[in-house]
Short mmCIF file of C-alpha atoms in Angstrom, two decimals:
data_model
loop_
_atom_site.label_atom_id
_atom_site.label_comp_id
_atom_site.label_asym_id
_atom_site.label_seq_id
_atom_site.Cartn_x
_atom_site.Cartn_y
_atom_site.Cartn_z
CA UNK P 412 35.65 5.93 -112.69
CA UNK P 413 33.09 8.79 -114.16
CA UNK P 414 32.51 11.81 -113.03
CA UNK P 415 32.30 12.80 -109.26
CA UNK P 416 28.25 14.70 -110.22
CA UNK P 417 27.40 10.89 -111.07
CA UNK P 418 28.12 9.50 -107.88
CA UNK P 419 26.58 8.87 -104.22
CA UNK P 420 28.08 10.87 -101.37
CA UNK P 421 29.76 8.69 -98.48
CA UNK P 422 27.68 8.56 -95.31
CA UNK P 423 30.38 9.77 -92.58
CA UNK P 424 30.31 8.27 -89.21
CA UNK P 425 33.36 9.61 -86.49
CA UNK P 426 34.19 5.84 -85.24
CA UNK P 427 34.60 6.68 -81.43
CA UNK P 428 34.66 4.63 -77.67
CA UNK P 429 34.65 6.29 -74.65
CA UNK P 430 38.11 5.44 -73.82
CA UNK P 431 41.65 6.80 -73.77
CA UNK P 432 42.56 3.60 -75.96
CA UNK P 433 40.38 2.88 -79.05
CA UNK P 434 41.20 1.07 -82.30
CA UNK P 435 45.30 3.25 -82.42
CA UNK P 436 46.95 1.61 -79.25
CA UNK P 437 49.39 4.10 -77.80
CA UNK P 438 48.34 7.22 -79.46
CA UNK P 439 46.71 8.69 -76.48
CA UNK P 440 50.82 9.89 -75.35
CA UNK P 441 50.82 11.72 -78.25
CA UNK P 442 51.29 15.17 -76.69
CA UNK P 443 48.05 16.62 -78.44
CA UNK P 444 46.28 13.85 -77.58
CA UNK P 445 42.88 14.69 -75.49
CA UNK P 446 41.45 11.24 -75.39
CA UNK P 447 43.21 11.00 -71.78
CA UNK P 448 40.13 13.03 -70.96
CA UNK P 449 37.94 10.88 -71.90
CA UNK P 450 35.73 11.14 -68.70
CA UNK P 451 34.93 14.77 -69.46
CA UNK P 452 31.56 15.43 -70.92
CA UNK P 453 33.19 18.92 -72.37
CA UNK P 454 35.46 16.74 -74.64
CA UNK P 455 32.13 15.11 -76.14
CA UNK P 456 30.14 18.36 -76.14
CA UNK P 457 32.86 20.35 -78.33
CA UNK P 458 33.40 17.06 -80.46
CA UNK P 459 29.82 16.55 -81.26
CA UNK P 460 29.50 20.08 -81.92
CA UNK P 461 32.38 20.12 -84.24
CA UNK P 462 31.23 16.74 -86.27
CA UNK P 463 27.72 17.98 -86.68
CA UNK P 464 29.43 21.40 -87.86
CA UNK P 465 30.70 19.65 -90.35
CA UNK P 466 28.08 17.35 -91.87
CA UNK P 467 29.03 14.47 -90.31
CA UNK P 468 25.98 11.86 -90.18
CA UNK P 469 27.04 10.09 -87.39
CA UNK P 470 28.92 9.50 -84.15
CA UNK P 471 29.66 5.60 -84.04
CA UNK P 472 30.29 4.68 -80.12
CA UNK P 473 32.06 1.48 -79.91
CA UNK P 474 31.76 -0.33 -76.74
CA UNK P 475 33.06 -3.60 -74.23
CA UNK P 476 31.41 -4.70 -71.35
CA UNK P 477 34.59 -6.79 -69.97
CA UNK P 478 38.77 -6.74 -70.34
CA UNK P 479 39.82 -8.63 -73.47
CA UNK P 480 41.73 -11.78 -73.36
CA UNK P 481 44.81 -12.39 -71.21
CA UNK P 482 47.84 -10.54 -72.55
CA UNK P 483 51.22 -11.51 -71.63
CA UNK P 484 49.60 -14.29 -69.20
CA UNK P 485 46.89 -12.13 -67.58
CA UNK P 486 45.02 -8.64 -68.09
CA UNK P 487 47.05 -6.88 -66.15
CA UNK P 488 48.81 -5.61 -68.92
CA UNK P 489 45.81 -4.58 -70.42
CA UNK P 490 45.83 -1.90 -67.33
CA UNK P 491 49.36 -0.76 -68.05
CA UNK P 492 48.37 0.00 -71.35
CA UNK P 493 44.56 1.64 -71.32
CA UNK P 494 43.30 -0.97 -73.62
CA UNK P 495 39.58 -0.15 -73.51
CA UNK P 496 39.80 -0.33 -70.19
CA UNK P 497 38.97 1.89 -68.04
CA UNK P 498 36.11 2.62 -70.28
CA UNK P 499 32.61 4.42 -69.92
CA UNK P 500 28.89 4.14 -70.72
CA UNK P 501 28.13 5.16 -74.62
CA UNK P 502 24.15 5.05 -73.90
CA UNK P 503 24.92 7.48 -70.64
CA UNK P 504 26.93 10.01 -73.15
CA UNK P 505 24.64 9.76 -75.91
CA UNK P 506 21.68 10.99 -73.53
CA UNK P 507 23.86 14.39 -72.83
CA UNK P 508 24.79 14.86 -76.44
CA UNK P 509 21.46 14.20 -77.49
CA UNK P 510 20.44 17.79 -75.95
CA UNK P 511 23.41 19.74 -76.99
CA UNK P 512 23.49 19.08 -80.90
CA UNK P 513 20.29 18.85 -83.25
CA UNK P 514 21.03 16.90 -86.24
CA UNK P 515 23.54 14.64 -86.07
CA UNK P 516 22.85 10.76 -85.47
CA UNK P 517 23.89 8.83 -82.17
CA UNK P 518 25.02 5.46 -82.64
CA UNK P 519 25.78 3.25 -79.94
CA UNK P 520 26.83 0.02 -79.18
CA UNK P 521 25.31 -2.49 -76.97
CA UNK P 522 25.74 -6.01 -76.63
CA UNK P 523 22.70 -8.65 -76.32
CA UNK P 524 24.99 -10.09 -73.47
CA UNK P 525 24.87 -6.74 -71.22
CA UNK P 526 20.92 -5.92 -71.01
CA UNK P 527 17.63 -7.50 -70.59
CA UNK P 528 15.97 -6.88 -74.30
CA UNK P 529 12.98 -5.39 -72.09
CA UNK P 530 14.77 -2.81 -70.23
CA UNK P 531 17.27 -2.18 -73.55
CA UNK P 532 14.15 -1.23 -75.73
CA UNK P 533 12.70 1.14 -72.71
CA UNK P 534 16.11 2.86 -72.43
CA UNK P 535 16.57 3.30 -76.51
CA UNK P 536 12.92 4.11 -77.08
CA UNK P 537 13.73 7.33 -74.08
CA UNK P 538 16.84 8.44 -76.11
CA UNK P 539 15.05 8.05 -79.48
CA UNK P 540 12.57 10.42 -77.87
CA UNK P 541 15.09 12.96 -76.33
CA UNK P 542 17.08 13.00 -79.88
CA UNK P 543 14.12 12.81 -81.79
CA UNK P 544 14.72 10.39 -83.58
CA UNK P 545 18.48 10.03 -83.85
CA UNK P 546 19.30 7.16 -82.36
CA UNK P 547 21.26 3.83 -83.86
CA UNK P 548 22.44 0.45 -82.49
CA UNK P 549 25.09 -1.19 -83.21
CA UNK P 550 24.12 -4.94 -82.35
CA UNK P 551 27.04 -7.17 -81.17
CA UNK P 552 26.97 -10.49 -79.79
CA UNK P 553 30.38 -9.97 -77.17
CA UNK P 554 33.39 -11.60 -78.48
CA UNK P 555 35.51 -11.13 -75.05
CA UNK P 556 34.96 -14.41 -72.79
CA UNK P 557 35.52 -11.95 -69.68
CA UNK P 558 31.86 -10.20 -71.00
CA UNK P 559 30.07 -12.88 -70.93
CA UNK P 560 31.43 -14.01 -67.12
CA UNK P 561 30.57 -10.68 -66.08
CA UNK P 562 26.91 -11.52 -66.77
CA UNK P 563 26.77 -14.38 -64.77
CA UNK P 564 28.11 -17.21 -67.98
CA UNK P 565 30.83 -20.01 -67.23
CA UNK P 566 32.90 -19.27 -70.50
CA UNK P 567 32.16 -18.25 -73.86
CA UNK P 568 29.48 -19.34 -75.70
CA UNK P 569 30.02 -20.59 -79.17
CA UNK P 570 30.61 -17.98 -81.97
CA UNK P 571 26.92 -19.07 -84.66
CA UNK P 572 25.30 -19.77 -81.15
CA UNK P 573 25.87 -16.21 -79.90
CA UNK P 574 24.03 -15.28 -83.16
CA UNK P 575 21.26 -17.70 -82.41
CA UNK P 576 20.81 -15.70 -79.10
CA UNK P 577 21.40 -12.69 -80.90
CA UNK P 578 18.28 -13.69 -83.08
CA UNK P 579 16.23 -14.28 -80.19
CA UNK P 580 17.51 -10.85 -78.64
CA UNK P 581 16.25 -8.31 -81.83
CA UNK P 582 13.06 -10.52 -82.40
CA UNK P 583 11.75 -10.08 -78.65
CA UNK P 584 12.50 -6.21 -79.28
CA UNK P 585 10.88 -6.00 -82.60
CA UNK P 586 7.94 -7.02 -80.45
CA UNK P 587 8.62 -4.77 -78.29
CA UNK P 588 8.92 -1.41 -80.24
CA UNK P 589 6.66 -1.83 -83.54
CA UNK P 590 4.21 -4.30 -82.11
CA UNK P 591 3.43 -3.08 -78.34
CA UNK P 592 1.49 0.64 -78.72
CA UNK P 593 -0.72 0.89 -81.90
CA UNK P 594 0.33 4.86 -83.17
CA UNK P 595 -2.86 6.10 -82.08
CA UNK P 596 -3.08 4.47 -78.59
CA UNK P 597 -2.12 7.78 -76.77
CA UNK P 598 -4.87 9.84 -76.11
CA UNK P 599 -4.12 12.32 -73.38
CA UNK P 600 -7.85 13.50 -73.38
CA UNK P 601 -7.83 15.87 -70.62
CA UNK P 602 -11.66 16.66 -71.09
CA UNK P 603 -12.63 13.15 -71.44
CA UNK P 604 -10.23 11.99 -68.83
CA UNK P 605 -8.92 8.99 -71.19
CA UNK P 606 -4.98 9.06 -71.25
CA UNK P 607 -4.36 5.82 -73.10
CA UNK P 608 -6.63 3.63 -74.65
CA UNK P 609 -6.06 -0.18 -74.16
CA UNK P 610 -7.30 -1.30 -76.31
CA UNK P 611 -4.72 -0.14 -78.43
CA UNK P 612 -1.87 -1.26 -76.18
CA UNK P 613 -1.06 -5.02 -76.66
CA UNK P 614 1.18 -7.33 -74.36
CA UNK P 615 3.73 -8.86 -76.54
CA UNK P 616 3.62 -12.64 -74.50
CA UNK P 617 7.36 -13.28 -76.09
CA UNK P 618 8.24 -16.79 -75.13
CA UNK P 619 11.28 -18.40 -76.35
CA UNK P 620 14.47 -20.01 -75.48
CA UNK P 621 16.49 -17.37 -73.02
CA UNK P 622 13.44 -14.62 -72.66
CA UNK P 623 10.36 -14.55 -71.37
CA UNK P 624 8.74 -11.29 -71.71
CA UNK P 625 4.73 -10.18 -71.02
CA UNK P 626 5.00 -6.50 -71.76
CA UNK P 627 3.27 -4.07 -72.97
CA UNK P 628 6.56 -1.99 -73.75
CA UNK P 629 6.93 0.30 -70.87
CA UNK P 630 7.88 3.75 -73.40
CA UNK P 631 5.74 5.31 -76.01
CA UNK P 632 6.29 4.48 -79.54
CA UNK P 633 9.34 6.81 -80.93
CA UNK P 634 9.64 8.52 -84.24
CA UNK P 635 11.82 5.73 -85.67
CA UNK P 636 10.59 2.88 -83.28
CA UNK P 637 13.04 0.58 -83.64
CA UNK P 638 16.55 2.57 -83.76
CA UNK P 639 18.30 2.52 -86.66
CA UNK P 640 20.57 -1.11 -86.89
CA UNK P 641 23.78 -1.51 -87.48
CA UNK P 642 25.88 -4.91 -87.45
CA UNK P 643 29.67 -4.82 -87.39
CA UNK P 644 30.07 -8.76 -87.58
CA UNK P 645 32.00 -10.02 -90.58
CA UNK P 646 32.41 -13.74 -90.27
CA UNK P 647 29.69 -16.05 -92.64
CA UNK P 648 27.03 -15.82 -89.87
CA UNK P 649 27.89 -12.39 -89.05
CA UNK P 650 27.39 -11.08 -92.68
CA UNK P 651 23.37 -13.60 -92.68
CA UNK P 652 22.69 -11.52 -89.68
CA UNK P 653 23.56 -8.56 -91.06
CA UNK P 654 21.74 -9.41 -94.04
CA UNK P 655 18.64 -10.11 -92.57
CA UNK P 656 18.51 -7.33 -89.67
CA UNK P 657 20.89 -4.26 -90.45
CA UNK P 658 20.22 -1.07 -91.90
CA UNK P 659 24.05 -0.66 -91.97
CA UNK P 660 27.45 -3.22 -91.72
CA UNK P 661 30.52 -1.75 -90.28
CA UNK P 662 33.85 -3.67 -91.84
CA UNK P 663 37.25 -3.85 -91.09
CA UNK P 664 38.74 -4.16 -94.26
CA UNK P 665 42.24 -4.50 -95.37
CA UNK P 666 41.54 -3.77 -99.27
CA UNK P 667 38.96 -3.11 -101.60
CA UNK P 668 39.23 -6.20 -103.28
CA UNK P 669 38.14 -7.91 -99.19
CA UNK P 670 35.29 -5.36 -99.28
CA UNK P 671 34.00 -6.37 -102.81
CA UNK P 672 34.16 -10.20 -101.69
CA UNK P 673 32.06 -9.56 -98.60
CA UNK P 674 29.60 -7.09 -100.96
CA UNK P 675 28.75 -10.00 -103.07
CA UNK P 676 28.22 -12.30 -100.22
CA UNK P 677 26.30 -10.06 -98.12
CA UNK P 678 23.83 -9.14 -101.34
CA UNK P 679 23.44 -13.06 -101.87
CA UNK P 680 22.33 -13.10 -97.95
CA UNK P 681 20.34 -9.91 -98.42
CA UNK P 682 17.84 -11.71 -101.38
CA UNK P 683 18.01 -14.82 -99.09
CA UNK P 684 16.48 -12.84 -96.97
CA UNK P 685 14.02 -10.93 -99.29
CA UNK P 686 15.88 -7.73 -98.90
CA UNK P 687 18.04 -5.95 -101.55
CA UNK P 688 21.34 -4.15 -101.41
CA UNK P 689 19.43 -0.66 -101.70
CA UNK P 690 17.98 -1.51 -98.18
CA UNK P 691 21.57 -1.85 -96.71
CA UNK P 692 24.13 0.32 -96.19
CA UNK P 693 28.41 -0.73 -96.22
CA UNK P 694 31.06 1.04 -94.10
CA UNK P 695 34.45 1.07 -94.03
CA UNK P 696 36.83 2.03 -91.28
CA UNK P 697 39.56 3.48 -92.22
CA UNK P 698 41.76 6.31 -90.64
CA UNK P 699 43.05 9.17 -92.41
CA UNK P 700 46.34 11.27 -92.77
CA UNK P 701 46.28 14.35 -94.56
CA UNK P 702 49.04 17.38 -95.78
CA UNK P 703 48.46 19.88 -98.34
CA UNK P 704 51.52 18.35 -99.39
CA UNK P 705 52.71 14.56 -100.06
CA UNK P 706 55.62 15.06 -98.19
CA UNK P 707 53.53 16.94 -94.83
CA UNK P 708 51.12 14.10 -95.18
CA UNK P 709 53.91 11.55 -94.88
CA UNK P 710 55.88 13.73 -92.18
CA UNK P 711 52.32 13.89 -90.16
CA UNK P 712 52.23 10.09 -90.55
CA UNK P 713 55.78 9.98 -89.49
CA UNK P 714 54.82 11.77 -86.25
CA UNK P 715 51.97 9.13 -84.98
CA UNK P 716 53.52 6.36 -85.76
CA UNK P 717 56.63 7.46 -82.86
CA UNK P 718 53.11 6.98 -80.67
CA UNK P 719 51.83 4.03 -81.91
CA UNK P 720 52.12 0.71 -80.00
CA UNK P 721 51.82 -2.06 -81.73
CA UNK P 722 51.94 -4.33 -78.72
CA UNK P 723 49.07 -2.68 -77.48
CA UNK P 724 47.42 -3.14 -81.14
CA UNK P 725 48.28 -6.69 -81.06
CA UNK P 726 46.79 -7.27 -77.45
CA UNK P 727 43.62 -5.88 -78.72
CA UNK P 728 43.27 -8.14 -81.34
CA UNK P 729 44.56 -11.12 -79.67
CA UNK P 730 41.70 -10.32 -76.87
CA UNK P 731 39.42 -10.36 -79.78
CA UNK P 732 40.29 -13.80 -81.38
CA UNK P 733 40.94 -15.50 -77.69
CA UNK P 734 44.58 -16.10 -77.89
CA UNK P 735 47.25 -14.64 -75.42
CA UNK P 736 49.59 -13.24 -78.01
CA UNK P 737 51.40 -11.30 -75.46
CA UNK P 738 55.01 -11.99 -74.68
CA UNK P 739 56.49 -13.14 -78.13
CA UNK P 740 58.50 -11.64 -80.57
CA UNK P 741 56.90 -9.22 -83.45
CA UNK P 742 58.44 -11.45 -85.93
CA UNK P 743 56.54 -14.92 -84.81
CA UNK P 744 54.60 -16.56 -87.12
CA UNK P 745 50.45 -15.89 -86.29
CA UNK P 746 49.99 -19.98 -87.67
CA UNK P 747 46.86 -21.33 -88.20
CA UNK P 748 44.26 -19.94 -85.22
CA UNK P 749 40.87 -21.78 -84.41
CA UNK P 750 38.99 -19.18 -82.29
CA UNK P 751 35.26 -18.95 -81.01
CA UNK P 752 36.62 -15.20 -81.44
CA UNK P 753 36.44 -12.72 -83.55
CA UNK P 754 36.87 -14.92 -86.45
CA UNK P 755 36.00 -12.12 -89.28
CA UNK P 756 38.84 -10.24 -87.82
CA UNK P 757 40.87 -13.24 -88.04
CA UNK P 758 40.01 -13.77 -92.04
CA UNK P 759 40.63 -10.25 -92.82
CA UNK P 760 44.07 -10.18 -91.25
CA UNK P 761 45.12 -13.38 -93.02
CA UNK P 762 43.17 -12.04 -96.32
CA UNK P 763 45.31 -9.08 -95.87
CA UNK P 764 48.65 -10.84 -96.35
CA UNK P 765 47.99 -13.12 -99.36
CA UNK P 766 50.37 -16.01 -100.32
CA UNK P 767 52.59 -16.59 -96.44
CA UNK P 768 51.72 -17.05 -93.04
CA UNK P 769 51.37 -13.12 -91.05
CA UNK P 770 53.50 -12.61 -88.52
CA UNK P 771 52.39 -10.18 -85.53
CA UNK P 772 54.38 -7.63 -87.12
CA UNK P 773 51.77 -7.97 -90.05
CA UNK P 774 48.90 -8.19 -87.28
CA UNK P 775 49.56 -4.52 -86.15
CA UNK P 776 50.45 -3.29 -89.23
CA UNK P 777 47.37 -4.71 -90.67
CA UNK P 778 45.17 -2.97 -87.82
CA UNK P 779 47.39 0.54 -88.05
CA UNK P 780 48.19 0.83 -91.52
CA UNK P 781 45.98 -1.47 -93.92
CA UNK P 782 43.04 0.52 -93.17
CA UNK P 783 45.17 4.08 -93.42
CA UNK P 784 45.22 6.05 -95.94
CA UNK P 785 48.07 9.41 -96.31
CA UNK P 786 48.04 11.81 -98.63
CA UNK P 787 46.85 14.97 -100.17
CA UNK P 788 42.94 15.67 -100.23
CA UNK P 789 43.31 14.58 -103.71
CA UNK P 790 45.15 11.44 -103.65
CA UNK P 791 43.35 10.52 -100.99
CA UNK P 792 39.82 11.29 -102.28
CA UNK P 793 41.02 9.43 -105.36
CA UNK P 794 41.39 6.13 -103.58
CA UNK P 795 38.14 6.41 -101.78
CA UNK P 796 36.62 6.43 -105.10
CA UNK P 797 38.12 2.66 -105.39
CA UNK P 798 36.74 2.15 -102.17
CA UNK P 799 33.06 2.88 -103.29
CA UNK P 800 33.86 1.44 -106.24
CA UNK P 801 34.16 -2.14 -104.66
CA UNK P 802 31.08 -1.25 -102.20
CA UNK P 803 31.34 1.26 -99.75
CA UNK P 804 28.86 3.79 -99.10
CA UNK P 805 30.21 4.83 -95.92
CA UNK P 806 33.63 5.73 -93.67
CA UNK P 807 33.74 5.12 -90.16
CA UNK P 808 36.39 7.53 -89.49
CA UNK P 809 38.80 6.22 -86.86
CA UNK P 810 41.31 8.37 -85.32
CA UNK P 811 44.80 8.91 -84.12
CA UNK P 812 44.11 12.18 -81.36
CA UNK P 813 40.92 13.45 -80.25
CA UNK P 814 39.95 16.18 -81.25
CA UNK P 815 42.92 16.25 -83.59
CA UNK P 816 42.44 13.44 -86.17
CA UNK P 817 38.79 15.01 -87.22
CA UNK P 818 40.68 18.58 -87.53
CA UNK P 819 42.75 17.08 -89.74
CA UNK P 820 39.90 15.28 -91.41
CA UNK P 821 37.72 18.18 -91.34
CA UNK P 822 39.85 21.10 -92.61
CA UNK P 823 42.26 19.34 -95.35
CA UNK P 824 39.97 16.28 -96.62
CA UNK P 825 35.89 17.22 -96.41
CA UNK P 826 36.04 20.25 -98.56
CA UNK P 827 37.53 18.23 -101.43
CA UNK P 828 34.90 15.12 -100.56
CA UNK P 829 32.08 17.96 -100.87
CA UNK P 830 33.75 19.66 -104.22
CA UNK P 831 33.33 16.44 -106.08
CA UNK P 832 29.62 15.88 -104.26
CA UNK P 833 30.70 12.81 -102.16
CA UNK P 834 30.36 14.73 -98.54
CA UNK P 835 26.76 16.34 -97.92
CA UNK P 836 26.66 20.21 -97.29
CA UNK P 837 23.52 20.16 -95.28
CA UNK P 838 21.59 17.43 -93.32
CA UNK P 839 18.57 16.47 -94.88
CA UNK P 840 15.31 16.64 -92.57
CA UNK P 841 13.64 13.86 -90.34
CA UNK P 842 14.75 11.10 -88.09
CA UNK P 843 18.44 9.57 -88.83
CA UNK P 844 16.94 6.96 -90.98
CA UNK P 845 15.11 9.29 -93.27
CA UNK P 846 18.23 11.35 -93.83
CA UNK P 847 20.02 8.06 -94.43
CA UNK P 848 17.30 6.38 -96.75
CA UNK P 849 15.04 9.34 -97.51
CA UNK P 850 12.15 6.91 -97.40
CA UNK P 851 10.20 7.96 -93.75
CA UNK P 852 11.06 7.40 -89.88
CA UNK P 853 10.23 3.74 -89.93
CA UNK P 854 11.75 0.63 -91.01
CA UNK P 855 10.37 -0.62 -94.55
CA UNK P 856 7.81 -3.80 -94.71
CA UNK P 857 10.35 -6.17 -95.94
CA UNK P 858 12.45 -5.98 -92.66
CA UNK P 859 11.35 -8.63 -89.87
CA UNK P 860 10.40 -6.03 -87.65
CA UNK P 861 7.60 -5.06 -89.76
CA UNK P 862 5.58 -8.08 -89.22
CA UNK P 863 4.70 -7.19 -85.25
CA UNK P 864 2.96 -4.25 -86.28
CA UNK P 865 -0.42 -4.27 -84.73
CA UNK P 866 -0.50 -8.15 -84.72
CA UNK P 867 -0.53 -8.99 -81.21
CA UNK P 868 -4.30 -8.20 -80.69
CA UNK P 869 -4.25 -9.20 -76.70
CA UNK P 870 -5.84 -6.38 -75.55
CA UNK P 871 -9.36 -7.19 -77.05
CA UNK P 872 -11.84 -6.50 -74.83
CA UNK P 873 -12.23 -10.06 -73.56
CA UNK P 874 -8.48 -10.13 -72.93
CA UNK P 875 -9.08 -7.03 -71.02
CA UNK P 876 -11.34 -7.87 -68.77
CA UNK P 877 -9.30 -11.05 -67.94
CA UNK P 878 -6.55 -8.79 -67.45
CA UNK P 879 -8.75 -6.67 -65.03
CA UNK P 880 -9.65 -9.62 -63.08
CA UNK P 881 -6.32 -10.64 -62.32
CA UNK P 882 -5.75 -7.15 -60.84
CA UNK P 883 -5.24 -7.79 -56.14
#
């Protein structure tokens, strides 16, 4: 494995949602359990603090914008339970958090189904400002049918054409951020009276299949531009999007030997795309269970799993693939599932039980326990270094209890993770993607952003004065 001085540190990202019910359905009864509180700002302020305390590089806000799929014939059980819903605004919380910590990265996920592209870039361009710089999205497409007839659709729309939109979505943005304001546009010449010059300011004139957009982009230019990307989708499509756009791709693996698989394809996508595997980096999310002991790690795991509740796990997932597994016994075959879901959830729970068919039992298990590890900060640190090995280069740290999962975390795991060099110490200086990359605020020429830079030209002084003329 060679020696822990030889190796990369893992980027560490707290995976949260702004929810009593995440990713652990049930845990929020666990009597130390805070995430009931959910609605508090004070919860996010001391959390924050606490990550950034530690060295964390990011919080990771997961997010829906409708109730998953029916469970046990409706979503009213959904209720019952505090599946994700009720849940809150991430880009709302990230704008308070921005002002009370300094360093550590805000990452956020929005969906191309929930926002206009031209009112999403104004809002992250304003938080990119207020954080300076700190700011990440997470770009998702909406799995959950109920999302998309919130915002006005009939049904679903097919999983590779929800990419295709997706495309669309990020390109008109591009536009929008690195193509709109030329860096030296502002001015603010109070003796000469010239605040912006136009000239420098270009209207982007998108025109495509869902948007049509004029601009210019309505915010200033930030100190990253376009936010740093992440992509969380894991099907074939998902990982050529990824591969093209992302900066980052968030998995939910069952093994290292699934992670290593998608590795390989995603760095066959990523020279398709005339990128390379430096200019991406992999997460993992996995949850934690530590003890100074063996035996206090297992009791400790003993304790949450009296909370868990794996019908509420099960419902989550089942919302996420599009099938009502609600009502059935934890013993029933899952069988052979078509889905304009989820369906990279779908592979890694059936890659997760090689050689039968999973039951549901093996569904929540899979979602509470594959991705769990238990153990002393050296057994545990141990198999993280099979993790990386296969191609991780960063934890999204899900949790049991807020705040109590990243106390655990915090005080028994990190200091052995930053003995062996494979947790920073410090935060490096700059936006989020220079302490990430160490390679400057903005995103390097080979990304598909980069080709909007200052090659809109509208504004010419012909343009202008048509532009003037059309001025009531």
């Amino acid at each position: 494995m060679g020696t822990f001085d030889s190796r990369p540190r893992f980027i560490l990202s707290a995976f949260l949602m702004n929810t009593s019910s995440h990713i652990l359905g049930g845990m929020w009864r666990h009597p130390d359990a805070q995430q009931d509180r959910f609605h508090e700002l004070g919860l996010w302020v001391d959390l924050a603090k606490k990550l950034e305390e530690a060295k964390f590089d990011n919080l990771f806000f997961a997010d829906v914008a409708g109730v998953y799929g029916d469970h046990e014939g409706g979503w009213a059980s959904l209720a019952r339970k505090g599946m994700q819903i009720p849940s809150h605004d991430p880009m709302v919380l990230l704008s308070a958090l921005s002002a009370t910590t300094k360093d550590i990265g805000l990452a956020m996920t929005s969906s191309v189904v929930q926002s206009h592209p031209f009112q999403f870039a104004r809002q992250i361009s304003t938080l990119d400002h207020l954080s300076q710089g700190r700011v990440a999205w997470n770009i998702v497409t909406s799995v959950l049918e109920n999302t998309h007839r919130n915002f006005g659709a009939k049904n679903l729309m097919g999983h590779d054409d929800r990419y295709g939109w997706a495309e669309e979505y990020v390109d008109a943005a591009y536009k929008l951020w690195e193509g709109s304001w030329e860096d030296d546009a502002l001015k603010a010449d109070k003796e000469s009276g010239l605040y912006a010059d136009p000239a420098r300011i270009n209207k982007i004139n998108h025109r495509g299949e869902i948007y049509s957009i004029d601009g210019p982009h309505q915010a200033l230019p930030s100190a990253q531009r376009t936010p740093f990307l992440f992509q969380a989708g894991s099907s074939a499509r998902g990982s050529q999007f990824a591969a093209t756009h992302a900066e980052a791709t968030f998995l939910f693996a069952p093994h290292p030997q699934y992670v290593a698989k998608k590795v390989t394809g995603l760095t066959q996508n990523l020279q398709a795309a005339g990128r390379t595997r430096e200019d991406i980096k992999v997460f993992a999310g996995l949850s934690f269970v530590v003890g100074s002991t063996e035996a206090e790690a297992k009791a400790l795991e003993a304790e949450y799993d009296q909370y868990l509740d794996p019908h509420a796990i099960i419902a989550h997932i089942g919302g996420g693939i599009g099938v009502d597994l609600g009502g059935l016994e934890l013993d029933t075959p899952l069988g052979e599932v078509k889905t304009e879901g989820a369906q990279g959830v779908l592979e890694a729970v059936l890659a997760s039980t090689p050689g039968r068919n999973p039951t549901l039992r093996d569904l929540a298990h899979y979602r509470a326990k594959a991705q769990q590890i238990v153990g002393t900060p050296e057994q545990i640190t141990d198999k993280l270094l099979e993790w990386q090995d296969a191609g991780i280069d960063g934890l999204n740290v899900m949790n049991h209890i807020l705040p109590g999962s990243y106390d655990n975390f915090i005080e028994g795991l990190l200091p052995e993770l930053q003995r062996r060099g494979l947790a920073q110490t410090e935060y490096a200086p700059g936006s989020l993607r220079e302490k990430v990359f160490g390679r400057g605020d903005k995103l390097p020429e080979n990304h598909p952003a980069a080709k909007y830079r200052g090659s809109f030209g509208d504004l010419s002084a012909t343009n202008l004065e048509k532009d003037l003329q059309q001025v009531p």
